[in-house]
XYZ file of C-alpha atoms in Angstrom:
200
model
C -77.690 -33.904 -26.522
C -75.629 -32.777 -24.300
C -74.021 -29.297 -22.992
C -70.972 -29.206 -25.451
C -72.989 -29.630 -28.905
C -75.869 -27.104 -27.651
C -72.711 -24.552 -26.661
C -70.714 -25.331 -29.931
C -74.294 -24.847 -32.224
C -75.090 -21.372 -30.159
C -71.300 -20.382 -31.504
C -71.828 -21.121 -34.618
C -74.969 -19.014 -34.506
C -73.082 -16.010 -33.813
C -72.600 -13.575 -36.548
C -68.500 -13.309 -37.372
C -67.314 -9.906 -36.907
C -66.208 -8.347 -39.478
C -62.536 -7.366 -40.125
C -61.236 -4.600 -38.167
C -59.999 -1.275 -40.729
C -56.251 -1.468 -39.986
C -55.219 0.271 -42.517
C -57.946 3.512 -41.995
C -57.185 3.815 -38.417
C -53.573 4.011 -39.007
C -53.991 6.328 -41.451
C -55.949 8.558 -39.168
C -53.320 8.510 -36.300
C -50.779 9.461 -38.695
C -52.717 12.215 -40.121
C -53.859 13.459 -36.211
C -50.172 13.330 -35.731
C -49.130 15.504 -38.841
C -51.548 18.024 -38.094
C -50.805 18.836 -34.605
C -48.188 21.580 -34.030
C -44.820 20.896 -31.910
C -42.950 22.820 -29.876
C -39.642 24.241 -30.074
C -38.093 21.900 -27.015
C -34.414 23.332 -28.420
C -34.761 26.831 -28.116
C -36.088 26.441 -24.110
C -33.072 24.767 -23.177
C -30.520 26.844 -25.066
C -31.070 29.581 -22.928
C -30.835 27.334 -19.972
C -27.509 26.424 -21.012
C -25.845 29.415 -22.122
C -26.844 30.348 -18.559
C -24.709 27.657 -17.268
C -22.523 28.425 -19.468
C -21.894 32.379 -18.255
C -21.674 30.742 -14.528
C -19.246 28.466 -14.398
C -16.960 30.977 -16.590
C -17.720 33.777 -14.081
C -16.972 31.395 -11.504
C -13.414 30.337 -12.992
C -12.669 34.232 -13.680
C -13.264 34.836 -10.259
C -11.606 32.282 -8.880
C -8.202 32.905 -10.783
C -8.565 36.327 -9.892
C -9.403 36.020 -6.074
C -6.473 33.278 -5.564
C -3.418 33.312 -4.345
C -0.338 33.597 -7.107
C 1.698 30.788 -7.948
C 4.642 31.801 -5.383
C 2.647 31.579 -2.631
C 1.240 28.192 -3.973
C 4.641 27.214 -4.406
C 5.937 28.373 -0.520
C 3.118 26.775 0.982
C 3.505 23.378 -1.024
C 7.499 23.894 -0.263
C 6.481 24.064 3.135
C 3.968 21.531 3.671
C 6.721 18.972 2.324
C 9.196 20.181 4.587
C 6.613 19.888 7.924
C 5.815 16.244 6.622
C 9.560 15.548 5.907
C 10.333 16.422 9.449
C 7.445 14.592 11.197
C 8.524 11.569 9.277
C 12.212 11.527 10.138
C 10.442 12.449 14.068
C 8.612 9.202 13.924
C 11.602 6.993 12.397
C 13.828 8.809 15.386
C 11.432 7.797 18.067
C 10.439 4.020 16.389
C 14.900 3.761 16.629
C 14.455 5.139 20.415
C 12.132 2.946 21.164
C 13.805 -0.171 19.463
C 17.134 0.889 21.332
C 14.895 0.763 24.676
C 13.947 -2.546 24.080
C 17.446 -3.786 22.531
C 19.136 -2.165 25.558
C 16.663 -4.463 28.278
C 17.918 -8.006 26.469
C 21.608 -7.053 26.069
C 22.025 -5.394 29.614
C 19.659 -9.344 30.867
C 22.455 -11.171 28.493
C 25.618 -9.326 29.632
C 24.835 -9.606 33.971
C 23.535 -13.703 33.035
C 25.145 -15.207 29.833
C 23.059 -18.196 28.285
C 25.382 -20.185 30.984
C 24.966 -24.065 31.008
C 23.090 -24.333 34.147
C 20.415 -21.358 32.469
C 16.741 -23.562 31.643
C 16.319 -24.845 28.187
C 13.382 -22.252 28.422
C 15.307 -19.279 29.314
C 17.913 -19.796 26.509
C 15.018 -20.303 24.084
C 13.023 -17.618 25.054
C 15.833 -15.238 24.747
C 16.850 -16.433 21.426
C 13.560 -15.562 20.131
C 13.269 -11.871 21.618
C 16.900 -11.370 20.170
C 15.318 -12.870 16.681
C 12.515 -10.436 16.828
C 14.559 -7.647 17.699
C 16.843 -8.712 14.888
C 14.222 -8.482 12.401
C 12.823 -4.926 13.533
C 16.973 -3.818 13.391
C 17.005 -5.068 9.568
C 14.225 -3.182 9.128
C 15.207 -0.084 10.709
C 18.719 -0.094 8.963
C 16.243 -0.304 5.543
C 14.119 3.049 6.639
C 15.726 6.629 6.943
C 16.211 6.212 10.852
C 19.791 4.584 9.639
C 20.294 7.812 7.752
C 21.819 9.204 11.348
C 25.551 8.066 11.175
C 25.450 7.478 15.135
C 22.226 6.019 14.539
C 23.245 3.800 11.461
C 26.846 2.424 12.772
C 24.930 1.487 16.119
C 22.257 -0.619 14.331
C 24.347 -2.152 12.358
C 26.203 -3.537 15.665
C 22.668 -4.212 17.197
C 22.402 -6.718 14.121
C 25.848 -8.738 14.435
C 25.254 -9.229 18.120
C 21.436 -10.284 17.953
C 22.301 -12.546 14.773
C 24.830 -14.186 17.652
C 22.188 -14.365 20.336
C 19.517 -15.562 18.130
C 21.660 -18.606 16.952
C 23.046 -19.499 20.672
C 20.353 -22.176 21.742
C 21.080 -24.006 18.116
C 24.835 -23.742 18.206
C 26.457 -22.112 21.005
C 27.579 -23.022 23.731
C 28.586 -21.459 27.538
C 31.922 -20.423 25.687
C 30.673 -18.695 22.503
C 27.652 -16.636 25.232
C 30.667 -15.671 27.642
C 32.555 -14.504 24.667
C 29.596 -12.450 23.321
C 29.121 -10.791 26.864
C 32.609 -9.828 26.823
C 31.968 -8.061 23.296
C 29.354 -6.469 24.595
C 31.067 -4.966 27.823
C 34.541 -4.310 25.719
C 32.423 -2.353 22.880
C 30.322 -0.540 25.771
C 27.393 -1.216 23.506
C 24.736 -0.961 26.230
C 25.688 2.121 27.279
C 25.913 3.374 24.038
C 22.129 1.992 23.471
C 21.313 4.097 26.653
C 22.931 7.403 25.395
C 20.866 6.847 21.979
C 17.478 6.027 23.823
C 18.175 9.378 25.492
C 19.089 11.497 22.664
């Protein structure tokens, strides 16, 4: 015989255990359970609570008493606006200064050399671009409240027509059409008009 059968016959000489009482132990948990007293979790908090509750409305009487009135709420708020108006039409003022700066450095270069025919390829392109860029940063500044200024608003919108000119020159102009847009310039004094602004 071997190892398996002598294993299997010592199992089956085993007494079975018997069932196990389901039914009475369960019955004794639930009866352990009913018997023992609990305690009142509710009450413990409540007080906790109604605590809370006394603090926070002390803390709101307090507050509304202690703080300031609604007129001074109002004048500060009334102020606040005003100082952040201000530094806001400060910033557009000095982002128009320096724009003018800038503006005034290509027309004064474009007025003393027109885009002549013996200029490089390079020079006219290079030009054309920085009046471009320029042109887009005037659109932009006519769109903000810097072109709320009259002075400030008629001059950009003349900083526009003659950078729209510059910026098309290499495509479609010729020594002519630059010669004629340098005359503009000196006839509308527009340089020195960019000057006085920057220095405003």
């Amino acid at each position: 015989m071997n190892d398996d059968h002598r294993l299997d016959e010592a199992l089956r000489a085993l007494p079975t255990a018997p069932a196990a009482p389901r039914e009475r132990m369960w019955a004794q948990i639930q009866a352990s359970r009913a018997a023992r007293p609990r305690p009142e979790r509710r009450w413990r908090w409540a007080g906790a609570g109604a605590a809370l509750a006394a603090v926070l409305v002390l803390g709101i009487a307090v507050g509304r008493w202690t703080g300031p009135d609604a007129k001074t709420t109002a004048r500060a708020d009334a102020t606040a606006a005003e100082a952040l108006t201000a530094r806001r039409a400060d910033g557009y003022r000095q982002a128009a200064r320096l724009h003018f700066d800038r503006a005034e450095m290509l027309l004064a270069g474009f007025q003393a050399q027109p885009n002549s025919a013996d200029a490089p390829a390079a020079v006219r392109t290079v030009t054309a671009a920085w009046a471009d860029d320029l042109l887009t940063q005037t659109r932009l500044l006519l769109d903000s409240p810097a072109a709320d200024d009259p002075d400030a608003g008629r001059l950009l919108r003349e900083l526009e027509l003659v950078l729209a000119e510059i910026a098309a020159l290499p495509d479609s102009g010729s020594a002519a059409q630059a010669a004629r847009i340098a005359d503009g310039l000196y006839d509308r004094t527009t340089v020195q008009r960019l000057r006085l602004a920057r220095a405003l």
